[in-house]
C-alpha positions as a printed Julia matrix, in Angstrom:
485×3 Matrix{Float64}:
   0.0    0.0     0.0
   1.33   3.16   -1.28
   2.23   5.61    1.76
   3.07   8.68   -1.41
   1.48  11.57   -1.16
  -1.32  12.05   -4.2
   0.55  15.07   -5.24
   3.8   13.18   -6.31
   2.15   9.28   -7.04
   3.75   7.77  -10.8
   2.61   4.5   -11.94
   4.74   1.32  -10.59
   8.32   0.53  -12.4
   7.87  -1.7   -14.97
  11.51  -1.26  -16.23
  12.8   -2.65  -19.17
  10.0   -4.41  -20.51
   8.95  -4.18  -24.64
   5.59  -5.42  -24.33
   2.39  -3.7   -22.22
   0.9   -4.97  -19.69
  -1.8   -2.42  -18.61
  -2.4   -4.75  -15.41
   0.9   -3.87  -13.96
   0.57   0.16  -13.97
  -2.28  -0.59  -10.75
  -1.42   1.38   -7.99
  -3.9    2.02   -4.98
  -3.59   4.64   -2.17
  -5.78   4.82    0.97
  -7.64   8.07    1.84
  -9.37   9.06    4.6
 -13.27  10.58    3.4
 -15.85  12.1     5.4
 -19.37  10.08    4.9
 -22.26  12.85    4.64
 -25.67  11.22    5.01
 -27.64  13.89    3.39
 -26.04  14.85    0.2
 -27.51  18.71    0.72
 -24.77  18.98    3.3
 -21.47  18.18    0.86
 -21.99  21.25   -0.53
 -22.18  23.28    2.98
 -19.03  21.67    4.37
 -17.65  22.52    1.1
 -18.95  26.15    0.49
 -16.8   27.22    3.79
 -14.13  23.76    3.88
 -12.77  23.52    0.01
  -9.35  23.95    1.02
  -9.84  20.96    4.0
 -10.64  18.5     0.99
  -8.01  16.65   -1.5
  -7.37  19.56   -4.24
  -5.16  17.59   -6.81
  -5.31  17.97  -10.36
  -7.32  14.38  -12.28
  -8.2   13.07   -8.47
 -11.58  13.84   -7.84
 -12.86  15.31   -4.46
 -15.97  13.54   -3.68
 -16.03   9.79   -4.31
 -18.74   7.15   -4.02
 -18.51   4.25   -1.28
 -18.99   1.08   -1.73
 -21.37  -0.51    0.37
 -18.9   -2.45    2.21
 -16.81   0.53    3.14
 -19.45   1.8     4.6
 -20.42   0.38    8.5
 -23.52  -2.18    8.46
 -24.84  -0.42   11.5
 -25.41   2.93    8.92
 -27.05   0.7     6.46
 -29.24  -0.34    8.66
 -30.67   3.16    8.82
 -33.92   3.52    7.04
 -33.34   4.77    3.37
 -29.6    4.12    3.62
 -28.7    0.77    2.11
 -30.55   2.27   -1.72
 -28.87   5.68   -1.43
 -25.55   6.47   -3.09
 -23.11   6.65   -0.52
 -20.98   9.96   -1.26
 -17.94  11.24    0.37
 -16.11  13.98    0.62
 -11.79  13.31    0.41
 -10.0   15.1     3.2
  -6.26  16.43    2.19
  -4.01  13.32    1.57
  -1.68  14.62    4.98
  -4.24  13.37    6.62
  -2.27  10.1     6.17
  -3.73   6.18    7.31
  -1.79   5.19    9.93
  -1.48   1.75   11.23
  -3.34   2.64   14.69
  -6.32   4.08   11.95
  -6.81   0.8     9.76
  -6.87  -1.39   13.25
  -9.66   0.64   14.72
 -11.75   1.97   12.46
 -13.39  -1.16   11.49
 -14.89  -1.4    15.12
 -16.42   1.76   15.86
 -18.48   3.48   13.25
 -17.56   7.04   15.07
 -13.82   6.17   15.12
 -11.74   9.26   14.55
  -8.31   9.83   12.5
  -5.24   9.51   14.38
  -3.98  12.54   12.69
  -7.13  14.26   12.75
  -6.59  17.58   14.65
  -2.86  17.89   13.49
  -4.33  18.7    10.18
  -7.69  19.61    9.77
  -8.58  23.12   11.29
 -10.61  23.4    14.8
 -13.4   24.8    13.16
 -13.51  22.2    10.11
 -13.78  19.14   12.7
 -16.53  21.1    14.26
 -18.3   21.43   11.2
 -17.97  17.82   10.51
 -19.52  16.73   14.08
 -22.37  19.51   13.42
 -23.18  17.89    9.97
 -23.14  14.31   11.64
 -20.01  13.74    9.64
 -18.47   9.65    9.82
 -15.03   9.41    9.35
 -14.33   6.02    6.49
 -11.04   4.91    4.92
 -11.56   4.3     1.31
  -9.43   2.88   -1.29
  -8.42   5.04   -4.58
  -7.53   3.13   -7.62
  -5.4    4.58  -10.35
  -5.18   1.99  -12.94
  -3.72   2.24  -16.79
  -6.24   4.38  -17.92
  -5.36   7.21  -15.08
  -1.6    7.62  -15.79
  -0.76  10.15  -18.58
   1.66   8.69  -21.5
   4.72  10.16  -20.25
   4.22   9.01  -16.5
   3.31   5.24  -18.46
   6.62   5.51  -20.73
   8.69   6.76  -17.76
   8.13   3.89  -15.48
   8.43   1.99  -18.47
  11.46   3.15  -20.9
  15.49   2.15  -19.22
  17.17   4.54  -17.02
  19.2    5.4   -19.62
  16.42   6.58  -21.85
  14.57   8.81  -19.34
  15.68  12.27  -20.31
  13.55  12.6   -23.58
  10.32  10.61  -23.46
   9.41  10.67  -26.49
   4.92  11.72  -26.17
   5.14  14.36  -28.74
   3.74  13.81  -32.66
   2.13  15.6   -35.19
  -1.32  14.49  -35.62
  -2.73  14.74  -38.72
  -6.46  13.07  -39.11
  -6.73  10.32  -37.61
  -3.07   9.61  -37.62
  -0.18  10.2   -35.27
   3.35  11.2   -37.0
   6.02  10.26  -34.61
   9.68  10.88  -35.05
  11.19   8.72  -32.98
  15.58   8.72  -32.42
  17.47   5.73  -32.82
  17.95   4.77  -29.39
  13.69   4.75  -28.83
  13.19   2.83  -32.06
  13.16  -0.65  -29.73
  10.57   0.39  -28.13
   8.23   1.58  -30.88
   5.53  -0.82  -30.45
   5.19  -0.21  -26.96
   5.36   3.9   -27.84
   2.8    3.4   -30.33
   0.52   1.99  -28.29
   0.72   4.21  -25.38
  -0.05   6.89  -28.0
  -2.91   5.13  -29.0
  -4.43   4.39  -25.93
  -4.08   7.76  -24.45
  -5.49   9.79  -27.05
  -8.93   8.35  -27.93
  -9.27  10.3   -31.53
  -5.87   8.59  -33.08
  -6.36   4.86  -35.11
  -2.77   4.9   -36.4
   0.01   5.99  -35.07
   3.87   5.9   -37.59
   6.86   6.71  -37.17
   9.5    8.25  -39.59
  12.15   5.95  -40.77
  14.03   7.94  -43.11
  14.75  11.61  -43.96
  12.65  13.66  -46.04
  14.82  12.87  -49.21
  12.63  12.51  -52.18
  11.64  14.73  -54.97
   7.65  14.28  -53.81
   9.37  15.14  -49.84
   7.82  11.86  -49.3
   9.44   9.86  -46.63
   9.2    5.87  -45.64
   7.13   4.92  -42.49
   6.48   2.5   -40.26
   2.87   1.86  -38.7
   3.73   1.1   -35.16
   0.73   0.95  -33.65
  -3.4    0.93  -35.01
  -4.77   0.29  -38.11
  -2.59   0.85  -41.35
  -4.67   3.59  -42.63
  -3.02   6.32  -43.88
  -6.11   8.2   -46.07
  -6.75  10.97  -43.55
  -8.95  14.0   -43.43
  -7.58  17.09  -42.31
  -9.59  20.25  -41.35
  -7.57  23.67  -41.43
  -8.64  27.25  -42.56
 -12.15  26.3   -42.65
 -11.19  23.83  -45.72
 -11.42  19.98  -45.25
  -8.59  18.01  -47.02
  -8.33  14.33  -48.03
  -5.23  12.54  -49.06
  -2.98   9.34  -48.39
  -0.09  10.87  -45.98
   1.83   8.42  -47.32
   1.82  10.01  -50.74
   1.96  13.34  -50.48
   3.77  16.29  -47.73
   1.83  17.67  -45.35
   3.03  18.95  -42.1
  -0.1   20.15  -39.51
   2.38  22.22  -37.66
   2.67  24.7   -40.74
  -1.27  25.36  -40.54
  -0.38  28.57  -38.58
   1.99  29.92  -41.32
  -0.52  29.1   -44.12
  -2.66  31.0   -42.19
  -0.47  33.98  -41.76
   0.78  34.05  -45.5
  -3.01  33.52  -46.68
  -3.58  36.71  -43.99
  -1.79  38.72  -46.86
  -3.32  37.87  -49.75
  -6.25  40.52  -51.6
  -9.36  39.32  -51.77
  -9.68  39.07  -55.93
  -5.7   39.04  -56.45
  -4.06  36.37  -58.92
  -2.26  33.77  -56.28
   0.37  31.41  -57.75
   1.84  28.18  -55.79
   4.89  26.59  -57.83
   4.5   23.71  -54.83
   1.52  23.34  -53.85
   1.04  20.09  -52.77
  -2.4   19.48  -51.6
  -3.35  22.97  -51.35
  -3.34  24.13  -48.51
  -2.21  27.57  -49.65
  -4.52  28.26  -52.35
  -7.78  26.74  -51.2
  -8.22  28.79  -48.38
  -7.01  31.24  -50.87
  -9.78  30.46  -53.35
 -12.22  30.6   -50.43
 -11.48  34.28  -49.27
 -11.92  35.13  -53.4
  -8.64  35.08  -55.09
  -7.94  33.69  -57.85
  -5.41  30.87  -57.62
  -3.16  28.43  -59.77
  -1.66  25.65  -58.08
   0.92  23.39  -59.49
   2.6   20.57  -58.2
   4.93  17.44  -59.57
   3.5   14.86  -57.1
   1.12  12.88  -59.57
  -0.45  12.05  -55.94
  -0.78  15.45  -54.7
  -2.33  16.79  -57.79
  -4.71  13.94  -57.89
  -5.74  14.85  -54.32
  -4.98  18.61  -54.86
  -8.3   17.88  -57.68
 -10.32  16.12  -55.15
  -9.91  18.89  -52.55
 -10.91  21.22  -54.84
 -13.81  20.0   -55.5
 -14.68  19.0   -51.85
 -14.21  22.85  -51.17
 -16.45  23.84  -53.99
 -13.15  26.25  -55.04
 -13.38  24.94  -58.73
 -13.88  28.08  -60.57
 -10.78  30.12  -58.95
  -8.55  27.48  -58.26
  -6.79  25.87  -61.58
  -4.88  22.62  -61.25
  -1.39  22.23  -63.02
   1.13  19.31  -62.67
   4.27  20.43  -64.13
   8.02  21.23  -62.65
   8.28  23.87  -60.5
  10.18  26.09  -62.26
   9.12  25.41  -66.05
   5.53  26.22  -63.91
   6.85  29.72  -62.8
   8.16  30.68  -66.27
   4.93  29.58  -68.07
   2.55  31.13  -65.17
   2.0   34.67  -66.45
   1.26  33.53  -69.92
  -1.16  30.94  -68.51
  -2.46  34.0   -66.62
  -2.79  36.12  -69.11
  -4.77  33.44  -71.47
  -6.85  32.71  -68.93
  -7.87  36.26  -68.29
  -8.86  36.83  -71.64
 -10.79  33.14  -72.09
 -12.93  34.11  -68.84
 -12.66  37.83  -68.05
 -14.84  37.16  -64.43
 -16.06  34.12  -62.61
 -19.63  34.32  -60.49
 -19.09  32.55  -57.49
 -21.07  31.69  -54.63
 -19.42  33.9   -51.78
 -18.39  31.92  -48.23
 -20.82  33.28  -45.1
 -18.73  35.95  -43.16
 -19.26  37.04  -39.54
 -22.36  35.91  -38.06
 -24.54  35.84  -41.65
 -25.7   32.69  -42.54
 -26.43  33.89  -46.09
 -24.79  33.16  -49.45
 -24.65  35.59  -52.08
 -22.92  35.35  -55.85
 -20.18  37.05  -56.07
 -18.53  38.42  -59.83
 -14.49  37.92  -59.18
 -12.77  39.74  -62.22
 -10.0   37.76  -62.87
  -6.38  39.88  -63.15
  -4.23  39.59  -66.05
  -0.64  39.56  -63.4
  -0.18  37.34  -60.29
   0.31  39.54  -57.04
   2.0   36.87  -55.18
   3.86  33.13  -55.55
   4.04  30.76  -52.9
   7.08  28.24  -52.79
   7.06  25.95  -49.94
   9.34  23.33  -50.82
  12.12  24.38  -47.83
  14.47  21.68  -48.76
  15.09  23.34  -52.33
  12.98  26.03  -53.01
  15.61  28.38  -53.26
  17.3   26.86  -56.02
  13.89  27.19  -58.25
  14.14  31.32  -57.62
  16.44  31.49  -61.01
  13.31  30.86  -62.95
  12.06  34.42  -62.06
  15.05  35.91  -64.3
  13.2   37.17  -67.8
   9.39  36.52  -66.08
   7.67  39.36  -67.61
  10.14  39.27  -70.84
  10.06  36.06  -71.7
   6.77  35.22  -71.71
   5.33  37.86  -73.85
   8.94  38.31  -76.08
   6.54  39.8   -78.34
   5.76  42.9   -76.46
   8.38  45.83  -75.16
   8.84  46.49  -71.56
   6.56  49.7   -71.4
   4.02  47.54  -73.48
   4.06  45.23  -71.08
   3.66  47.75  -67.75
   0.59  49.2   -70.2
  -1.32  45.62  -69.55
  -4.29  45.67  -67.66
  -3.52  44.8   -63.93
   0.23  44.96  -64.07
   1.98  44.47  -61.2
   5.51  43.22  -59.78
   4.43  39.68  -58.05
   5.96  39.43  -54.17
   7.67  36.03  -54.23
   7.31  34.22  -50.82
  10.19  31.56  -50.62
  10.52  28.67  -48.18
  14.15  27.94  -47.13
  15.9   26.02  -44.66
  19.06  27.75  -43.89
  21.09  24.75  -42.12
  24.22  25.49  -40.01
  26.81  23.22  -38.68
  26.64  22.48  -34.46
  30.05  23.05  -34.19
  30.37  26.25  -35.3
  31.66  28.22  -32.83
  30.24  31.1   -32.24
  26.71  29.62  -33.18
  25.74  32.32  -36.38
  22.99  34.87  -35.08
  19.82  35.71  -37.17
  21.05  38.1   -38.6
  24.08  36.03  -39.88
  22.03  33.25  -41.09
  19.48  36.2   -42.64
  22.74  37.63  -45.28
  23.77  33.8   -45.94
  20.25  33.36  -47.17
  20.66  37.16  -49.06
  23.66  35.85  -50.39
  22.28  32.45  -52.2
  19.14  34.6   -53.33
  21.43  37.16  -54.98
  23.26  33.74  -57.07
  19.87  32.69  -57.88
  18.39  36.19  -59.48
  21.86  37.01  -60.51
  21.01  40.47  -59.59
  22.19  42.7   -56.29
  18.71  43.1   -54.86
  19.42  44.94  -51.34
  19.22  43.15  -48.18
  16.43  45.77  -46.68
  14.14  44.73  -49.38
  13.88  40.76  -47.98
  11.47  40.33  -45.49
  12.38  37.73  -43.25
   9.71  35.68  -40.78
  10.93  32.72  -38.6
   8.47  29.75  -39.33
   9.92  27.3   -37.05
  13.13  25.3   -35.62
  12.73  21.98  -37.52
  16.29  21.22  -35.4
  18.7   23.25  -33.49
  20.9   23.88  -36.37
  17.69  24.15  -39.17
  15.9   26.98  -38.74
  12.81  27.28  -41.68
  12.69  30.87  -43.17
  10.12  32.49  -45.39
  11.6   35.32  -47.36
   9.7   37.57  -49.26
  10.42  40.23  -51.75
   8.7   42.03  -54.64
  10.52  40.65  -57.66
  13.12  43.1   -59.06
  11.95  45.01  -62.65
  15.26  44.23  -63.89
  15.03  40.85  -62.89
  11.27  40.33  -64.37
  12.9   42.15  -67.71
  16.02  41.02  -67.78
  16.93  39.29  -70.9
């Protein structure tokens, strides 16, 4: 019998083993409770008495006896033996003592040993005014009480304690673990701690490789639930389908497709050169711009289609599946044709504030993008080249100032996704700002023009690892690079 105070209780030691036993993480901890006979007077001791009874986070205050914790001779009373028995738990320092487990049994108005060394004058006074009876009673934490880092601690070798590995990205129905090396024995037993403790996951992986495809696919490994990876993934008031398998999707970005969606005009041109799913340009198409979305993932575009669709986005967001940056040097010409094909769309315009009502909406459709969107971290950077000639290149036909004479022209603001990776043992560790000019420096190579440092805009998106900071820099795209020849 566990003599731990509730505050600091953990699950038993079960160390070393790969398989769970749920059965062995039972732990049980005597209390002592005060028996109220009429249920009206819990909440009178309690009104004036809260602090007197067990205030620990998950432990309830007021339990419900069981019939044979209760004494036979209180039964007896008339009414008793069909009434739900409820008690109130005193603080856990009023501890069970030996003296208390001997002698309560044989007197039903046995008092705590401890009793006045903890509980305040006027609370025991209260409790003899309310007819209070003093009962031990036994908690019961079993497997489904302890949280999945108090199971894996009592669980995972000493020598594995420091980073208990509870964290994942959960996407669907579907837990993304990314488990190190010296965890990966224990997957099956991580999995299913994950699964058990977090009732709206069915599968749970874990990374095995790198993100080193051209897709940024990567291999997994179900380690616990059912090998289902079609998921359904609700973000920016859009619902998206696809097999995670397949495609890239990371639910940790949904904040920064939030904030670079934030910035885009309601009936501006949007372009995505990556757009994988779309997670960019259907929330996009749902505010009213007017998007095209590419992507080189036969998988993604297939489900980049279907979520289209699902969203009911189909007449402002256009489908392409070519590489990125043949997509970025055909894009204005697309643009343009498309401009002149349709000239407006009528959509059906999403409710706003607390309006129920739909109304059609006529979104002219520009002849220039106002914005791309590259979020390919791992090697976006390198597709920035394909901005040199933009404007000049696809309409050769037409002079600069014939050009800036279109209807709608505009310089696009390019928003690039970069991971600007550092060595740890570089010594001092670069600063922000020193990792901001290394990324100047390669953008510089790429446009193979001097555009000035001020005129990046730099926003931290996340630490993907100590060294790998993600970056999104954005910039309006340089005349002379959009005209250069």
């Amino acid at each position: 019998m566990s003599t731990t105070s509730l505050e600091s209780i953990s699950p038993p030691i079960c160390r070393g083993s790969k398989e769970l036993d749920t059965s062995a993480f039972t732990l049980k901890k005597s209390i002592w409770t005060v028996l109220l006979k009429d249920p009206k007077n819990i909440g009178l001791f309690l009104a004036s008495y809260r602090k007197e009874a067990l205030s620990i986070p998950r432990i309830p205050f007021i339990e419900c006896l069981d019939k044979e914790e209760v004494p036979s001779k209180l039964l007896e009373e008339p009414g008793m033996r069909n009434r739900s028995l409820k008690a109130i738990i005193l603080n856990d320092k009023l501890t069970v003592t030996d003296k208390d487990r001997i002698d309560s049994a044989a007197s039903i108005n046995y008092r705590p040993e401890m009793l006045h060394d903890v509980l305040s004058k006027e609370c025991i006074e209260c409790i003899d005014r309310l007819g209070g009876i003093y009962r031990i009673h036994q908690l019961v934490f079993n497997y489904d009480f302890w949280k999945a880092e108090e199971i894996l601690k009592s669980i995972l070798p000493d020598d594995l304690q420091g980073d208990i590995p509870t964290s994942f990205t959960k996407t669907g129905h579907l837990a993304h673990l990314n488990l190190k090396d010296e965890y990966k024995p224990y997957d099956a037993l991580i999995g299913q701690v994950i699964l058990d403790k977090n009732p709206s996951i069915t599968t749970v992986v874990d990374k095995v490789n790198s993100i080193e495809t051209k897709y940024r696919t990567f291999k997994m490994k179900v380690i616990a639930g059912d090998p289902n990876f079609m998921v359904t993934q609700r973000e920016s008031d859009c619902e998206f389908t696809f097999d995670f398998s397949k495609v890239y999707w990371n639910s940790r970005l949904s904040t920064e497709h939030a904030r670079l969606i934030d910035g885009f005009r309601k009936g501006s041109a949007v372009c995505d050169a990556m757009a994988g799913v779309g997670p960019f340009v259907i929330p996009a198409g749902k505010k009213g711009c007017i998007a095209f979305a590419n992507d080189l993932n036969p998988e993604a575009c297939k489900y980049l289609k279907q979520n289209i669709e699902k969203n009911k986005v189909g007449k402002v967001v256009t489908p392409f599946m070519l590489d990125g940056a043949e997509f970025i040097k055909q894009s204005p010409k697309l643009l343009m044709n498309y401009a002149r094909e349709h000239t407006s769309v009528r959509v059906t315009a999403h409710p706003t504030g607390h309006s129920k009502r739909r109304k059609i909406e006529e979104i002219r459709i520009p002849h220039f993008f106002s914005d791309y969107a590259m979020n390919l971290p791992g090697s976006a950077i390198t597709f920035v080249s394909a901005y040199i000639g933009l404007l000049s290149h696809a309409f050769p036909s037409l002079t600069k100032e014939q050009i800036k004479a279109l209807p709608d022209y505009t310089l696009p603001i390019i928003h690039v996704y970069h991971f600007e990776k550092f060595s740890p043992t570089e010594d001092p560790e670069p600063t922000e700002d020193e990792l901001h000019r290394r990324v100047h420096k390669k953008i510089i190579e790429q446009l193979n023009y001097k555009i000035p440092f001020e005129r990046l805009s730099f926003h931290t998106v996340r630490k993907v690892a100590p060294t790998k900071p993600m970056f999104c820099i954005s910039f309006e795209l340089p005349e002379e690079v959009a005209f250069a020849k």
